[in-house]
Short mmCIF file of C-alpha atoms in Angstrom, two decimals:
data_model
loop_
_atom_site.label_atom_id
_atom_site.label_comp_id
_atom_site.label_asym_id
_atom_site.label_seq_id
_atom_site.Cartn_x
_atom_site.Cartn_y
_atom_site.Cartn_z
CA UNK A 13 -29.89 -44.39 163.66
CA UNK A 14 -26.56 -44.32 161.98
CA UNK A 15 -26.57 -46.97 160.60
CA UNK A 16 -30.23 -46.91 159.50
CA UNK A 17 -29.04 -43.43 157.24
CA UNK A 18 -26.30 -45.18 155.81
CA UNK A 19 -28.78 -47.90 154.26
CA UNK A 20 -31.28 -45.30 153.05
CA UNK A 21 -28.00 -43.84 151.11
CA UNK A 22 -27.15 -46.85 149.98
CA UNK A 23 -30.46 -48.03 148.78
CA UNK A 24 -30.79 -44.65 146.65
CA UNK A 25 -27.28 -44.91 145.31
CA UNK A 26 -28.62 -48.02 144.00
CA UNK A 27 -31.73 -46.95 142.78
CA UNK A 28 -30.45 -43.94 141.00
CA UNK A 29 -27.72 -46.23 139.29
CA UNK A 30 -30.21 -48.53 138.33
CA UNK A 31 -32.29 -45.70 136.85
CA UNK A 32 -29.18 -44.29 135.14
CA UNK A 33 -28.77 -47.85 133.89
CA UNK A 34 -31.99 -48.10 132.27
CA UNK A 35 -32.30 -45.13 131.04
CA UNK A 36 -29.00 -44.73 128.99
CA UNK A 37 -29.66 -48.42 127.62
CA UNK A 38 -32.96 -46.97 126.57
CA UNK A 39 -31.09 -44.56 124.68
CA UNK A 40 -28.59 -46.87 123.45
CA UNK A 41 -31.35 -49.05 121.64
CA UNK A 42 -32.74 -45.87 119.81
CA UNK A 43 -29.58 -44.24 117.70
CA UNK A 44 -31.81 -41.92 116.01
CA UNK A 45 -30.09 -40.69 112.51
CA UNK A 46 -26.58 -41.57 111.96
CA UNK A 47 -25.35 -39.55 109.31
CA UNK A 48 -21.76 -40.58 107.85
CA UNK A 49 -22.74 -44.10 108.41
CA UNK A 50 -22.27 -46.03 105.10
CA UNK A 51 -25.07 -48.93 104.28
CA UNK A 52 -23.83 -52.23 104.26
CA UNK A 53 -25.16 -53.16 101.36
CA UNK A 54 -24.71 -56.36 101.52
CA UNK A 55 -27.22 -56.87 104.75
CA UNK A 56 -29.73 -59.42 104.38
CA UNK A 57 -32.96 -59.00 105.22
CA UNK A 58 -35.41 -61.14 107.31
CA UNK A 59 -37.43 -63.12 104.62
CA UNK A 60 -40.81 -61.34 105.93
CA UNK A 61 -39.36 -57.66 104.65
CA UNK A 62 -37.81 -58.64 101.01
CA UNK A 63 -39.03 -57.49 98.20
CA UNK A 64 -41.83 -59.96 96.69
CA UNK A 65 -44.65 -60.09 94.57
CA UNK A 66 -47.77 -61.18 96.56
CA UNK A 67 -51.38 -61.54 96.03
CA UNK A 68 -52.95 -58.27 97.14
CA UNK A 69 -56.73 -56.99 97.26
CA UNK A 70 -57.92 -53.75 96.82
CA UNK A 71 -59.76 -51.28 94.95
CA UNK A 72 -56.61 -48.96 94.43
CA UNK A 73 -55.84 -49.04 90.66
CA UNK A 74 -52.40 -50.86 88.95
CA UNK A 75 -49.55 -47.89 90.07
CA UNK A 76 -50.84 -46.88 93.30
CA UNK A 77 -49.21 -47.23 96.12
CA UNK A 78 -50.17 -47.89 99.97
CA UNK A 79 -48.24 -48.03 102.81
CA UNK A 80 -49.28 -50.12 105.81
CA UNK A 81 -47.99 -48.66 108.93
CA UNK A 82 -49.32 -51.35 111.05
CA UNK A 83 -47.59 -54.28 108.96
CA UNK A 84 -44.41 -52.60 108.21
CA UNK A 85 -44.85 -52.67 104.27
CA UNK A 86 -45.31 -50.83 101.18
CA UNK A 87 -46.92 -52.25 98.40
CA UNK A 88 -46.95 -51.07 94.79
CA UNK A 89 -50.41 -52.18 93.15
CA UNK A 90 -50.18 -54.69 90.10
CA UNK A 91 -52.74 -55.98 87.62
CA UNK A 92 -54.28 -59.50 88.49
CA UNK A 93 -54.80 -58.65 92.14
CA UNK A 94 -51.31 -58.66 92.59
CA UNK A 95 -49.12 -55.98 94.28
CA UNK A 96 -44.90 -55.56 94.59
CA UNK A 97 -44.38 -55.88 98.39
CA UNK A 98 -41.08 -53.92 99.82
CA UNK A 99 -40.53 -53.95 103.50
CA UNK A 100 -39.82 -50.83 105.33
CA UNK A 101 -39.10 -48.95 108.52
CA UNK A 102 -42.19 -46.40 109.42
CA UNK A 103 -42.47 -43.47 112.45
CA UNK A 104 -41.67 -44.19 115.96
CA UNK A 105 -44.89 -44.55 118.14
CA UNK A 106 -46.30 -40.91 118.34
CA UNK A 107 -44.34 -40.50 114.84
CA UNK A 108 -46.98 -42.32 112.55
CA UNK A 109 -49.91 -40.49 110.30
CA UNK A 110 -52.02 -41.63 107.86
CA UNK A 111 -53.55 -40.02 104.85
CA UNK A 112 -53.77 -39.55 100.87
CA UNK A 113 -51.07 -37.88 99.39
CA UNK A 114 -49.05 -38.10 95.52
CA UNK A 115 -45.21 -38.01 94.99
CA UNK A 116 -44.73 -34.44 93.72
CA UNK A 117 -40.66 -34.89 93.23
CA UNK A 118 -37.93 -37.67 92.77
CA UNK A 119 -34.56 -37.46 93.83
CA UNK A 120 -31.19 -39.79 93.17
CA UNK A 121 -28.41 -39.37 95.75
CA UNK A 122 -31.01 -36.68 97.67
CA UNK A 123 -29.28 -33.78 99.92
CA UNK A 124 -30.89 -33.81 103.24
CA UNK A 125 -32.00 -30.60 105.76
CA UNK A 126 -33.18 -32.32 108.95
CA UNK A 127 -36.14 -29.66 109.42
CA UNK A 128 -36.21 -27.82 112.80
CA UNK A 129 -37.94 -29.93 114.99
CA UNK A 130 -35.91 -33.08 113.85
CA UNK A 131 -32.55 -30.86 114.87
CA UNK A 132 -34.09 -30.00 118.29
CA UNK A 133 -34.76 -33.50 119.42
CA UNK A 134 -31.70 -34.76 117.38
CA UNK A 135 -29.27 -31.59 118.01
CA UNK A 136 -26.33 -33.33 116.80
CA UNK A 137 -27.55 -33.63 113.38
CA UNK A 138 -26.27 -31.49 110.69
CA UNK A 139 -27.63 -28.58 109.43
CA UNK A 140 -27.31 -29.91 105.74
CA UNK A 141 -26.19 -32.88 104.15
CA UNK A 142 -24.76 -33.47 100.67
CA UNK A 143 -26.37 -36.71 99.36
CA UNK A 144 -24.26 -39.89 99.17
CA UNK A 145 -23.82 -43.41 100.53
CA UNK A 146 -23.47 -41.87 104.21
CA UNK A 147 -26.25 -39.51 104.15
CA UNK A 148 -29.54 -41.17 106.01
CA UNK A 149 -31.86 -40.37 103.17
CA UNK A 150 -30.06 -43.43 101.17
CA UNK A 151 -29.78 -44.01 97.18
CA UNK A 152 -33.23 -42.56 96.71
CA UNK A 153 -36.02 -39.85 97.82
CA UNK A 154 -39.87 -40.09 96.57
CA UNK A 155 -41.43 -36.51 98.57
CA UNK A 156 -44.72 -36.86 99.83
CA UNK A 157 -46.89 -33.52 98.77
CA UNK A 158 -45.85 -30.54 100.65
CA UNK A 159 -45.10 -32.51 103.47
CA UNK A 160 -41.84 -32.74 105.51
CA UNK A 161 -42.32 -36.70 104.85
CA UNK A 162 -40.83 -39.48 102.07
CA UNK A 163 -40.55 -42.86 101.12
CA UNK A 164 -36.31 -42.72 100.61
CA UNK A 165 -33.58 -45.45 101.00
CA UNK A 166 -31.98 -45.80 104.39
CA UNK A 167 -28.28 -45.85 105.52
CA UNK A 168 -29.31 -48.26 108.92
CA UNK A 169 -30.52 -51.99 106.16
CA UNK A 170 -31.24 -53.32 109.95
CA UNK A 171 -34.25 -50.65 111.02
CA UNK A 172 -36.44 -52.24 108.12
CA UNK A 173 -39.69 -53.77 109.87
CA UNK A 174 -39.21 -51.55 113.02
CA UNK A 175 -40.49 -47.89 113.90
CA UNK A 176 -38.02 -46.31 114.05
CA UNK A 177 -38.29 -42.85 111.60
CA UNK A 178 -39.73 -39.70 112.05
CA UNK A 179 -42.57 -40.20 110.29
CA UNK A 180 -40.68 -41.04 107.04
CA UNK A 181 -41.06 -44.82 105.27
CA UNK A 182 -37.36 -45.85 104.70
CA UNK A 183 -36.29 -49.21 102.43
CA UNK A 184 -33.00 -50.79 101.97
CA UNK A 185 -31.42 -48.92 99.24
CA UNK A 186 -31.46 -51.42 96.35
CA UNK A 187 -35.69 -51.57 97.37
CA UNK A 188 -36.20 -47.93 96.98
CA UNK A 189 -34.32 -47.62 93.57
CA UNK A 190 -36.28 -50.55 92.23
CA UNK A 191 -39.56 -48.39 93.36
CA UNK A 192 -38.19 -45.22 92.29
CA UNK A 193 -37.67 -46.44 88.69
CA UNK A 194 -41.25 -48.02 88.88
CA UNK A 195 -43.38 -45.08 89.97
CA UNK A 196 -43.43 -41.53 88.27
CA UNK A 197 -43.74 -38.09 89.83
CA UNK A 198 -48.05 -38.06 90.50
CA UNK A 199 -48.24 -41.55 91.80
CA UNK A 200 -50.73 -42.15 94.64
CA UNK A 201 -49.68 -42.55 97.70
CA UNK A 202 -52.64 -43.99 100.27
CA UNK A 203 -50.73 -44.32 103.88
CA UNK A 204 -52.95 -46.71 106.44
CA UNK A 205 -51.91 -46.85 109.89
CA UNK A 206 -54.24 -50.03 110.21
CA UNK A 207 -54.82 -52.93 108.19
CA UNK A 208 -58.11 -53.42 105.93
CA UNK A 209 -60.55 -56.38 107.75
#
């Protein structure tokens, strides 16, 4: 019987190491926001999430632009059935949203106020953040209507083409100042969480 106890403490020591284990490398692949973390600029991207002009359908006229969730890129509608591709990093699972919305301000350098329910599942986040090359709203800020969401520039180059925001669409930072000097304050913004058949 003794020694029969001693293996049913042993086997749970191991099980609850192994679920320590897991769960703190779970953790450890998720950061969440790093603020004070300065881009590396110099990052390359994956070919699939550089910027590129590519042929693009749609009924959307020359300006607009729509965000595809589901393929990790924004596209900025040209003439000739053509469309500026950017890739970017979009919400985590349970994070994403769809909808039609218009950018109603433009920001270089933005400050950044996690709101409330950002700071409770992120509580080590600051409170406020002068803008700068360590804040995590990057070079650039394009806000989405009243919403708490934005297309902005990102302090983390490797999260682009993975969900890994808030519900936010982030870009490198040299990506979001080429859109931000391309769209004005008005432009359309259609976000699909699935692809057009």
């Amino acid at each position: 019987m003794p020694s029969f106890r001693r293996l049913l403490c042993a086997t749970s020591a191991i099980i609850a190491l192994a679920l320590s284990t897991s769960h703190s490398f779970a953790q450890s692949e998720d950061p969440g926001d790093q603020p004070g973390l300065v881009a590396d600029d110099g990052y390359e991207l994956d070919p699939e999430w550089r910027k590129q002009v590519v042929y693009f359908r749609t009924n959307e006229p020359p300006g607009t632009i729509i965000v595809s969730t589901a393929e990790r890129h924004l596209y900025l509608v040209q003439p000739g059935g053509r469309a500026i591709r950017y890739g970017i990093g979009v919400g985590r699972d349970g994070f994403q949203w769809q909808g039609l919305l218009s950018i109603t301000k433009k920001a270089e350098w933005p400050d950044w106020t996690p709101p409330p329910e950002m700071i409770q599942r992120q509580p080590y986040l600051p409170r406020f953040m002068a803008g700068g090359p360590g804040n995590p709203l990057g070079a650039r800020a394009m806000y989405l209507g009243t919403t708490v969401y934005r297309i902005h520039g990102t302090n983390q180059p490797w999260t682009i083409g993975s969900k890994i925001s808030s519900g936010c669409f982030r870009l490198v930072n040299a990506d979001v100042a080429d859109l931000f000097d391309r769209v004005p304050v008005g432009t359309k913004v259609v976000v699909r969480q699935k692809p057009e058949l």
